[in-house]
Short mmCIF file of C-alpha atoms in Angstrom, two decimals:
data_model
loop_
_atom_site.label_atom_id
_atom_site.label_comp_id
_atom_site.label_asym_id
_atom_site.label_seq_id
_atom_site.Cartn_x
_atom_site.Cartn_y
_atom_site.Cartn_z
CA MET A 1 268.57 125.58 85.61
CA ALA A 2 265.39 127.49 84.80
CA ALA A 3 265.52 126.31 81.40
CA ALA A 4 265.92 122.80 82.28
CA ARG A 5 262.83 123.18 84.45
CA HIS A 6 260.86 124.95 82.00
CA GLN A 7 261.63 122.52 79.30
CA GLY A 8 260.57 119.49 81.65
CA PHE A 9 257.38 120.96 82.60
CA GLU A 10 256.49 121.64 78.89
CA HIS A 11 257.39 117.96 78.28
CA PHE A 12 255.09 116.79 80.83
CA VAL A 13 252.33 119.12 79.56
CA ALA A 14 252.84 117.70 76.21
CA THR A 15 252.79 114.15 77.21
CA ASP A 16 250.59 114.13 80.18
CA GLY A 17 248.53 117.25 80.12
CA GLU A 18 245.77 116.25 78.16
CA ARG A 19 245.47 113.03 80.00
CA LEU A 20 245.12 115.31 83.21
CA ARG A 21 242.50 117.43 81.90
CA ARG A 22 240.38 114.41 80.72
CA VAL A 23 240.34 112.88 83.93
CA LEU A 24 239.23 115.99 85.67
CA VAL A 25 236.61 116.72 83.11
CA ALA A 26 235.37 113.11 83.62
CA ARG A 27 235.17 113.81 87.08
CA TYR A 28 234.11 117.31 87.44
CA GLY A 29 232.55 118.03 83.97
CA VAL A 30 233.84 120.38 81.54
CA GLU A 31 234.03 123.59 83.23
CA VAL A 32 235.02 122.91 86.48
CA GLY A 33 237.24 120.09 85.29
CA TRP A 34 238.94 122.49 82.85
CA ASP A 35 239.58 125.06 85.83
CA ALA A 36 240.61 122.40 88.02
CA CYS A 37 243.15 121.17 85.56
CA ALA A 38 244.59 124.63 85.05
CA GLU A 39 244.88 124.97 88.84
CA ALA A 40 246.97 121.65 89.01
CA LEU A 41 249.26 122.70 86.09
CA ALA A 42 249.67 126.03 87.85
CA TYR A 43 250.71 124.43 91.05
CA GLY A 44 252.75 121.81 88.90
CA TRP A 45 254.80 124.79 87.29
CA THR A 46 255.38 126.37 90.50
CA HIS A 47 256.44 123.16 92.19
CA TRP A 48 257.90 121.29 89.21
CA GLU A 49 261.24 120.84 90.86
CA ARG A 50 259.57 118.52 93.28
CA VAL A 51 256.64 117.40 91.23
CA GLY A 52 258.70 116.56 88.20
CA ALA A 53 260.88 114.11 90.24
CA MET A 54 257.85 112.15 91.25
CA ASP A 55 257.10 108.82 89.81
CA ASN A 56 253.67 109.86 88.74
CA PRO A 57 253.31 113.36 88.56
CA ALA A 58 250.01 113.35 86.62
CA GLY A 59 248.54 111.24 89.52
CA TYR A 60 249.59 113.88 91.90
CA LEU A 61 248.60 116.90 90.18
CA TYR A 62 245.26 115.01 89.75
CA ARG A 63 245.25 115.10 93.62
CA VAL A 64 246.16 118.74 93.70
CA ALA A 65 243.22 119.46 91.27
CA VAL A 66 240.83 117.58 93.54
CA SER A 67 241.92 119.76 96.43
CA ALA A 68 241.31 122.69 94.19
CA THR A 69 237.94 121.77 93.39
CA ARG A 70 236.60 122.16 97.08
CA ARG A 71 235.44 125.62 96.44
CA HIS A 72 233.68 124.63 93.58
CA ARG A 73 231.86 122.11 95.60
CA ARG A 74 231.16 124.66 98.39
CA TRP A 75 229.41 126.54 95.82
CA GLN A 76 227.44 123.70 94.45
CA ARG A 77 228.69 123.75 91.05
CA SER A 78 226.91 121.36 88.87
CA ILE A 79 228.52 118.91 86.74
CA GLU A 80 228.27 120.25 83.13
CA LEU A 81 228.62 118.02 80.17
CA PRO A 82 227.50 118.57 76.64
CA HIS A 83 224.19 117.32 75.58
CA GLU A 84 224.04 114.78 72.71
CA ARG A 85 223.36 116.28 69.58
CA SER A 86 220.18 114.21 68.47
CA ALA A 87 221.31 113.97 64.91
CA ALA A 88 224.50 112.37 65.73
CA THR A 89 222.92 109.80 68.21
CA ASP A 90 219.72 109.18 66.92
CA ASP A 91 220.80 105.92 65.23
CA LEU A 92 222.57 104.96 68.54
CA SER A 93 220.08 105.92 71.02
CA GLY A 94 217.82 102.56 70.74
CA GLN A 95 215.78 102.23 73.53
CA LEU A 96 217.91 104.60 75.63
CA ASP A 97 216.47 107.84 74.73
CA GLY A 98 217.56 109.82 77.83
CA ASP A 99 220.24 112.21 77.40
CA LEU A 100 223.90 110.94 77.87
CA GLY A 101 225.39 113.93 79.10
CA SER A 102 222.62 114.51 81.84
CA ALA A 103 222.88 110.85 82.84
CA LEU A 104 226.79 111.08 83.17
CA ALA A 105 226.54 114.07 85.20
CA ARG A 106 224.40 112.39 87.65
CA LEU A 107 226.66 109.35 88.23
CA ARG A 108 228.92 109.32 91.33
CA PRO A 109 232.06 111.20 90.76
CA PRO A 110 234.20 107.85 90.78
CA GLN A 111 231.69 105.97 88.51
CA ARG A 112 231.43 108.94 85.99
CA THR A 113 235.21 109.19 85.92
CA SER A 114 235.80 105.61 85.30
CA VAL A 115 233.02 105.32 82.85
CA VAL A 116 234.08 108.25 80.82
CA LEU A 117 237.54 107.49 80.72
CA ALA A 118 237.13 103.90 79.74
CA HIS A 119 234.30 104.03 77.50
CA VAL A 120 234.56 107.44 76.08
CA TYR A 121 238.29 107.92 75.76
CA GLY A 122 239.04 104.18 75.81
CA TRP A 123 241.42 104.17 78.63
CA SER A 124 242.42 100.84 80.31
CA HIS A 125 241.45 100.28 83.83
CA ALA A 126 245.00 100.35 84.57
CA ASP A 127 245.63 103.60 83.27
CA ILE A 128 242.60 105.11 85.10
CA ALA A 129 243.72 103.57 88.19
CA ALA A 130 247.15 105.21 87.81
CA ILE A 131 246.09 108.61 87.65
CA THR A 132 243.08 108.32 90.08
CA GLY A 133 244.93 106.72 92.73
CA LEU A 134 242.27 103.86 92.72
CA SER A 135 242.84 100.23 92.49
CA VAL A 136 242.19 98.43 89.31
CA ALA A 137 239.76 96.41 90.92
CA ALA A 138 237.89 99.36 92.18
CA VAL A 139 238.08 100.94 88.70
CA ARG A 140 236.58 97.95 87.52
CA ASN A 141 233.64 97.89 89.78
CA HIS A 142 232.99 101.82 89.15
CA VAL A 143 232.98 100.98 85.48
CA HIS A 144 230.55 98.06 85.85
CA ARG A 145 228.40 99.89 88.38
CA GLY A 146 228.65 103.25 86.49
CA LEU A 147 227.41 101.63 83.32
CA ARG A 148 224.42 99.80 85.06
CA ARG A 149 223.58 103.19 86.56
CA LEU A 150 223.91 105.03 83.48
CA ARG A 151 221.47 102.74 81.72
CA GLU A 152 218.88 103.09 84.54
CA LEU A 153 219.16 106.83 84.21
CA LEU A 154 218.71 106.74 80.53
CA ASP A 155 215.93 104.36 80.96
CA GLU A 156 214.36 106.94 83.23
CA GLY A 157 214.96 109.53 80.60
CA ALA A 158 213.14 107.60 78.06
CA SER A 159 210.23 107.07 80.38
CA ARG A 160 209.55 110.76 80.98
CA MET B 1 244.95 95.67 80.37
CA THR B 2 243.82 96.95 77.22
CA ARG B 3 241.06 98.93 75.86
CA HIS B 4 239.88 95.86 74.37
CA ASP B 5 239.99 94.04 77.67
CA THR B 6 238.16 96.75 79.29
CA ILE B 7 235.34 97.02 76.48
CA ASP B 8 235.03 93.19 76.03
CA ARG B 9 234.34 92.80 79.77
CA ALA B 10 231.60 95.42 79.85
CA SER B 11 230.10 95.05 76.34
CA ALA B 12 227.95 92.16 77.10
CA GLY B 13 224.53 93.54 76.75
CA ASN B 14 225.85 97.16 76.55
CA GLU B 15 226.60 97.51 73.09
CA ASP B 16 224.21 100.15 72.37
CA LEU B 17 225.48 102.16 75.58
CA LEU B 18 228.89 101.96 74.71
CA ALA B 19 228.48 102.77 71.27
CA ARG B 20 226.74 106.12 72.49
CA LEU B 21 229.78 106.60 75.00
CA ALA B 22 232.22 106.20 72.11
CA ALA B 23 230.25 108.65 69.93
CA TYR B 24 230.23 111.19 73.03
CA ARG B 25 233.84 111.69 72.82
CA PRO B 26 233.85 114.44 70.06
CA LEU B 27 231.29 116.16 71.92
CA LEU B 28 233.05 116.43 75.03
CA ASP B 29 236.23 117.51 73.31
CA ALA B 30 234.35 120.04 71.48
CA GLU B 31 232.79 121.47 74.46
CA VAL B 32 236.25 122.25 76.07
CA VAL B 33 237.28 123.82 73.01
CA ALA B 34 234.13 126.03 73.17
CA ILE B 35 234.95 127.31 76.48
CA ASP B 36 238.01 128.65 74.66
CA ARG B 37 236.07 130.26 72.19
CA ARG B 38 233.34 131.47 74.44
CA PHE B 39 235.85 133.69 76.39
CA PRO B 40 238.17 135.05 73.92
CA ALA B 41 241.07 136.94 75.53
CA ARG B 42 240.48 140.16 73.84
CA ASP B 43 237.04 140.78 75.54
CA VAL B 44 239.31 141.78 78.65
CA GLN B 45 240.07 144.78 77.03
CA LEU B 46 237.14 147.13 77.81
CA SER B 47 236.54 150.70 77.86
CA GLY B 48 235.18 153.24 80.24
CA PRO B 49 234.49 156.65 80.54
CA SER B 50 235.69 159.45 82.20
CA VAL B 51 237.81 161.04 84.85
CA ALA B 52 237.10 164.76 85.19
CA SER B 53 239.70 167.22 86.11
CA GLU B 54 239.04 170.52 87.87
CA GLY B 55 235.40 169.62 88.53
CA ARG B 56 234.43 169.39 85.05
CA PRO B 57 234.22 166.62 82.45
CA ARG B 58 237.39 166.66 80.47
CA ARG B 59 237.97 163.57 78.91
CA SER B 60 237.32 160.03 78.97
CA THR B 61 239.46 157.75 80.77
CA VAL B 62 239.77 154.31 80.17
CA VAL B 63 240.02 152.70 83.58
CA VAL B 64 241.42 149.48 84.06
CA ALA B 65 240.94 147.50 86.81
CA ALA B 66 243.51 144.90 87.13
CA ALA B 67 242.68 141.50 87.78
CA VAL B 68 245.92 139.91 87.18
CA ALA B 69 245.86 136.29 86.13
CA VAL B 70 248.66 134.15 86.09
CA THR B 71 248.53 131.30 83.97
CA LEU B 72 250.83 128.97 82.16
CA ALA B 73 252.16 130.39 78.88
CA GLY B 74 252.90 127.56 76.75
CA ALA B 75 250.74 125.27 78.93
CA GLY B 76 249.56 123.29 75.73
CA ILE B 77 246.52 121.93 77.46
CA LEU B 78 245.11 125.38 77.85
CA ALA B 79 245.59 125.80 74.14
CA LEU B 80 242.93 123.32 73.22
CA GLY B 81 241.21 124.47 70.26
CA ASP B 82 241.71 127.02 67.65
CA ARG B 83 243.70 130.04 68.97
CA SER B 84 244.72 131.13 65.65
CA SER B 85 242.66 134.14 65.72
CA GLY B 86 244.11 135.56 68.88
CA PRO B 87 243.17 138.69 70.55
CA ARG B 88 240.40 140.64 68.63
CA ALA B 89 240.94 143.99 69.57
CA ASP B 90 239.65 145.14 66.12
CA SER B 91 236.00 144.33 67.15
CA THR B 92 236.11 146.35 70.35
CA ALA B 93 235.85 149.80 69.06
CA THR B 94 234.96 152.21 71.72
CA THR B 95 233.61 155.82 71.59
CA GLY B 96 234.51 158.54 73.70
CA GLY B 97 231.58 157.61 75.99
CA GLY B 98 233.50 154.57 76.64
CA VAL B 99 230.94 152.16 75.54
CA THR B 100 231.54 149.44 72.95
CA PRO B 101 228.96 150.42 70.31
CA ALA B 102 228.43 146.70 69.51
CA ASP B 103 227.51 145.99 73.12
CA HIS B 104 224.47 147.91 73.23
CA SER B 105 225.23 147.87 76.91
CA PRO B 106 225.37 150.61 79.52
CA THR B 107 228.15 148.99 81.37
CA THR B 108 230.97 147.05 79.52
CA GLY B 109 231.84 144.45 77.37
CA MET B 110 232.12 141.99 80.41
CA LEU B 111 228.56 142.39 80.94
CA GLN B 112 227.99 142.10 77.25
CA ARG B 113 229.51 138.70 77.64
CA PHE B 114 227.34 137.50 80.55
CA ALA B 115 224.35 138.97 78.36
CA ILE B 116 225.41 136.66 75.71
CA ASP B 117 225.73 133.56 77.84
CA ASP B 118 222.83 134.06 80.32
CA ALA B 119 224.01 130.83 82.26
CA HIS B 120 227.19 132.74 83.33
CA PHE B 121 225.34 135.96 84.36
CA THR B 122 225.35 134.89 87.99
CA PRO B 123 227.61 135.70 90.89
CA ILE B 124 229.27 132.42 90.24
CA GLY B 125 229.16 133.20 86.53
CA ILE B 126 231.53 136.11 86.80
CA GLU B 127 233.81 133.95 88.84
CA ASP B 128 233.53 131.57 85.72
CA TYR B 129 234.38 134.62 83.52
CA VAL B 130 237.41 135.36 85.50
CA MET B 131 238.55 132.03 85.83
CA ARG B 132 238.31 131.66 82.23
CA GLN B 133 239.99 134.80 81.33
CA ALA B 134 242.60 133.86 83.85
CA ARG B 135 243.39 130.47 82.06
CA ILE B 136 242.60 131.20 78.61
CA PRO B 137 245.57 132.69 77.21
CA PRO B 138 248.58 130.47 76.87
CA ARG B 139 250.57 133.65 76.05
CA HIS B 140 253.83 132.47 74.37
CA THR B 141 255.59 135.45 75.64
CA SER B 142 259.13 134.88 74.81
CA SER B 143 260.48 135.14 78.36
CA GLY B 144 257.57 134.71 80.94
CA ALA B 145 255.62 131.84 82.13
CA TYR B 146 252.88 133.91 83.00
CA THR B 147 250.61 136.28 81.61
CA ALA B 148 248.37 139.28 82.74
CA ILE B 149 244.87 139.78 82.13
CA VAL B 150 243.15 143.15 82.83
CA TYR B 151 239.63 144.00 83.21
CA THR B 152 238.30 147.33 82.56
CA VAL B 153 235.63 149.05 84.35
CA SER B 154 233.68 152.01 83.52
CA SER B 155 234.09 154.98 85.83
CA THR B 156 231.00 156.80 84.76
CA THR B 157 228.52 154.38 83.50
CA GLY B 158 228.94 153.10 87.06
CA THR B 159 229.96 149.72 87.90
CA VAL B 160 230.74 146.47 86.90
CA ASP B 161 228.15 144.58 88.78
CA ALA B 162 227.80 141.34 87.18
CA THR B 163 225.59 139.80 89.60
CA ASP B 164 222.81 142.14 88.90
CA GLY B 165 223.14 142.58 85.24
CA ALA B 166 223.50 145.47 82.75
CA ASP B 167 220.46 147.58 84.25
CA ASP B 168 222.15 147.99 87.69
CA ALA B 169 224.68 150.42 86.78
CA VAL B 170 224.92 152.80 89.92
CA ASP B 171 224.67 156.56 89.84
CA PRO B 172 227.70 158.22 88.60
CA GLY B 173 230.02 159.39 91.22
CA ALA B 174 228.48 157.12 93.95
CA THR B 175 230.78 155.77 96.18
CA GLY B 176 230.96 152.08 96.78
CA ILE B 177 232.89 149.28 98.48
CA ALA B 178 234.60 147.04 96.29
CA ARG B 179 234.03 143.80 97.75
CA LEU B 180 237.23 141.98 97.22
CA ALA B 181 237.50 138.48 97.68
CA VAL B 182 241.00 137.50 97.89
CA ALA B 183 242.48 134.08 98.60
CA ALA B 184 243.44 133.22 101.96
CA ASP B 185 247.19 133.25 101.93
CA PRO B 186 249.84 133.68 104.75
CA GLY B 187 250.35 137.46 103.51
CA TRP B 188 246.68 137.92 103.68
CA GLY B 189 246.05 136.41 107.09
CA GLY B 190 243.40 134.28 105.74
CA GLY B 191 242.38 130.66 106.55
CA GLU B 192 243.55 127.50 104.73
CA GLY B 193 242.85 127.24 101.25
CA GLY B 194 239.67 129.65 101.53
CA ILE B 195 238.43 132.64 100.28
CA ASN B 196 237.95 135.71 102.31
CA THR B 197 235.67 138.59 101.32
CA LEU B 198 236.92 142.03 102.16
CA ASN B 199 235.53 145.30 102.31
CA TRP B 200 237.97 147.39 100.35
CA PRO B 201 237.46 150.92 101.10
CA ALA B 202 238.45 153.56 98.72
CA GLY B 203 241.97 154.69 99.04
CA GLU B 204 243.13 151.50 100.71
CA CYS B 205 245.75 149.46 99.34
CA LEU B 206 246.01 145.76 99.63
CA SER B 207 249.01 144.24 99.14
CA ALA B 208 250.87 141.19 99.88
CA TRP B 209 254.15 139.26 98.67
CA SER B 210 252.61 136.79 96.42
CA SER B 211 253.52 133.85 94.37
CA PRO B 212 251.96 133.39 90.86
CA THR B 213 249.70 130.96 92.41
CA THR B 214 248.40 133.49 94.98
CA MET B 215 248.04 135.89 92.06
CA SER B 216 245.68 133.43 90.09
CA TYR B 217 243.75 133.10 93.51
CA VAL B 218 243.52 136.68 93.78
CA THR B 219 242.28 136.96 90.37
CA ASP B 220 239.79 134.09 91.03
CA GLY B 221 238.61 136.06 94.01
CA TYR B 222 238.63 139.37 92.54
CA ALA B 223 235.49 138.93 90.54
CA ARG B 224 233.86 136.53 92.70
CA HIS B 225 231.61 139.11 93.88
CA ASP B 226 229.77 142.04 92.72
CA TRP B 227 232.27 144.37 92.16
CA GLU B 228 231.67 147.84 92.38
CA ILE B 229 234.28 150.33 91.25
CA ASP B 230 232.28 153.18 90.35
CA GLY B 231 234.54 156.07 89.65
CA HIS B 232 237.67 154.45 90.92
CA VAL B 233 240.75 153.36 89.41
CA VAL B 234 242.39 150.23 90.55
CA ILE B 235 245.89 149.93 90.20
CA LEU B 236 248.12 147.11 90.15
CA GLU B 237 251.63 147.33 91.30
CA LEU B 238 254.08 144.79 91.32
CA TRP B 239 257.16 144.90 93.48
CA GLY B 240 260.06 142.68 92.61
CA PRO B 241 262.53 141.23 95.10
CA ALA B 242 266.09 141.82 94.53
CA ALA B 243 266.63 138.14 93.73
CA ASP B 244 264.26 138.47 90.96
CA ALA B 245 265.47 141.74 89.43
CA ARG B 246 264.31 141.73 85.75
CA GLN B 247 263.00 143.42 83.11
CA ILE B 248 259.38 143.64 82.58
CA ALA B 249 257.99 144.38 79.04
CA ILE B 250 255.17 146.76 79.15
CA PRO B 251 253.09 147.68 76.13
CA SER B 252 253.09 151.25 75.38
CA PRO B 253 250.05 153.11 75.25
CA ASP B 254 249.76 153.15 71.77
CA GLY B 255 249.91 149.44 71.89
CA ASP B 256 252.99 149.38 69.56
CA ASP B 257 256.25 149.89 71.35
CA VAL B 258 257.31 147.98 74.60
CA MET B 259 258.84 149.92 77.31
CA MET B 260 261.34 148.01 79.38
CA LEU B 261 261.55 149.36 82.70
CA ASN B 262 263.46 147.94 85.65
CA ASP B 263 264.85 150.83 87.83
CA PRO B 264 263.12 151.15 91.00
CA PRO B 265 261.14 153.05 91.76
CA GLU B 266 260.34 153.99 88.50
CA LEU B 267 256.80 154.75 87.72
CA ALA B 268 255.52 152.79 84.62
CA THR B 269 252.51 154.31 84.06
CA LEU B 270 250.65 154.66 80.95
CA ASN B 271 249.06 157.86 81.78
CA GLU B 272 251.69 159.61 83.98
CA ALA B 273 249.94 162.80 84.64
CA ASP B 274 246.64 161.27 85.45
CA TRP B 275 248.39 159.15 87.57
CA LEU B 276 250.28 161.61 89.44
CA GLN B 277 247.16 163.75 89.94
CA LEU B 278 245.21 160.88 91.50
CA ARG B 279 248.23 160.02 93.52
CA GLY B 280 248.44 163.46 94.70
CA GLU B 281 244.65 163.51 95.71
CA LEU B 282 244.88 160.71 97.89
CA GLY B 283 248.41 160.89 99.05
CA SER B 284 251.15 158.85 98.21
CA ASP B 285 251.63 157.41 101.67
CA ARG B 286 248.29 155.75 101.08
CA LEU B 287 248.82 154.52 97.97
CA ILE B 288 251.74 152.13 98.34
CA ASP B 289 252.05 149.72 100.91
CA GLY B 290 255.00 148.10 99.56
CA PRO B 291 258.21 146.92 100.72
CA ALA B 292 261.14 149.39 101.68
CA PRO B 293 263.29 150.42 98.82
CA ASP B 294 266.13 148.44 99.77
CA GLU B 295 264.16 145.47 99.82
CA VAL B 296 263.45 145.46 96.18
CA SER B 297 265.22 145.90 93.02
CA TRP B 298 262.56 146.98 90.88
CA HIS B 299 259.15 148.45 91.28
CA GLN B 300 256.63 148.28 88.70
CA LEU B 301 253.50 150.32 88.78
CA PHE B 302 250.78 149.82 86.40
CA SER B 303 248.54 152.45 86.31
CA LEU B 304 246.30 151.18 83.67
CA ALA B 305 244.70 154.26 82.43
CA TRP B 306 244.75 156.25 79.38
CA THR B 307 242.75 158.88 78.09
CA VAL B 308 240.65 159.54 75.14
CA ASP B 309 239.59 163.08 74.32
CA ALA B 310 235.92 163.67 74.81
CA GLY B 311 234.30 163.45 71.22
CA ASP B 312 237.12 161.30 69.74
CA ASP B 313 236.00 158.97 67.34
CA GLU B 314 239.06 156.83 67.65
CA PRO B 315 238.99 154.07 70.40
CA PRO B 316 241.51 153.82 72.86
CA PRO B 317 244.71 151.70 71.75
CA ALA B 318 244.20 147.83 72.31
CA PHE B 319 246.63 146.93 74.98
CA ASP B 320 248.50 143.81 73.98
CA TRP B 321 248.70 141.78 76.85
CA THR B 322 250.36 139.01 75.18
CA ARG B 323 253.49 141.07 75.64
CA PHE B 324 253.29 141.36 79.12
CA PRO B 325 255.55 138.75 80.99
CA LEU B 326 255.26 138.62 84.57
CA PRO B 327 258.04 137.53 86.46
CA GLU B 328 257.79 134.12 87.54
CA THR B 329 258.12 134.15 91.39
CA GLY B 330 258.32 136.36 94.36
CA TYR B 331 256.80 139.59 93.50
CA ARG B 332 254.67 141.94 95.59
CA PHE B 333 251.57 143.02 94.47
CA SER B 334 249.44 146.04 95.64
CA LEU B 335 245.73 146.84 94.64
CA VAL B 336 245.23 150.36 94.90
CA ARG B 337 241.77 151.82 94.48
CA ILE B 338 241.70 155.37 94.13
CA PRO B 339 238.66 157.65 94.04
CA CYS B 340 238.37 159.64 90.91
CA ALA B 341 237.24 163.06 90.54
CA VAL B 342 233.76 163.72 89.31
CA PRO B 343 232.77 161.47 86.63
CA THR B 344 230.99 162.46 83.65
CA PRO B 345 227.64 161.63 83.14
CA PRO B 346 226.73 158.45 81.51
CA PRO B 347 226.47 158.28 77.87
CA ASP B 348 223.03 158.55 76.15
CA PRO B 349 222.03 155.02 75.29
CA ALA B 350 220.68 156.45 72.09
CA SER B 351 224.17 157.02 70.96
CA TRP B 352 225.52 153.68 71.20
CA GLY B 353 224.31 152.97 67.97
#
């Protein structure tokens, strides 16, 4: 029984753990997202009999992680995303000289989540919707508006 | 919908931006890996100076303040990056004064680590630190899903007060209140999901039935604070319910053997003499607020202290927590803060090398 439980959880981590981490990093930044993922997995392990039987355990644990980050918000933790390395992106920056990481950090969380997952990690809107609990239409809007806002922020960065 | 659908719809006029986003992926992934590397697990193994006996400095004692973290062993998601190096106890050689020479720090490697990363040298930073530590090690223990992490605190150089930095060590022997933030939990009488800050007087025992999740919360809270342990030993006790009787592997003081102890109320101390002395000074009834003997099938007391004779060149043995599986559920823990005898003076900074 315990072995099966353990095996089921390990399988989940192997197949969906990375996905869960990425969505949380996209939403909360690297540090908080990393911790939130650990929180969610710890919860998942503890409640695996129930969580493992769900249709969408990754989506459920995403919600668990979102709840777990309340204390981070209470402490006004900032979104931490890496700065672009200039050498790696010089030829890509074009007219948008602002730092991408900083600009992403300033997006609204649903926009940042959707943009990062769609265009950094290449997820489909449907996949994003499945794990975040948003509708596909909502994801599409977040991506669209997020890209627009991102361009504005990068333009602002370039003008400074 | 495929990735191409997604990109095609958004690409018009955004090609430059999308290219930058795509190029950003390795940076983002690398940053996550960097967390792992920035907080290597071995650095929880720190040293501290001395507990005196009979009013005179006698020896150095490595005082281990237990911040026990539960994490998921084998949770591959936590194993991002290169863990091949494992704990690096070899680089944490300590002197009899209890200070890692390489630290150049009057306190501990904990502070050293914050000094390395100024961004984390804040109250929130130390919480970061502990949370990292709490989750870093995907210890592939043979039987346990959880792992324990221990933080050490100096008993003579003063305190681990990561909020103020390395220059803020308290006077040796000063008393202080460990402000222990613990997670709200039914056993702790706190509110929903929040973190309470407790004043934790010396000698008082905090204990609660706990789940691994709660343990992780406690760990989070444990260092969310300026944590003043000056001259105290913090002991972690684990009480296991009868239904969860099992053996717990405990690394031996020399770091090699593993003691298997499971007969309550066996004392699994790494330095039994000191433990018994301290226990006697305080009174055993104040130390343990555990369940009645018939409620448990085992009792483990982790008195995480060991000694190094003054002047020893050899560092205290490394403690291999990778071999420390905790029971998965339903154990009780107590954190006991015991005032030590007169500590030795802080080591001379000039001797740190």
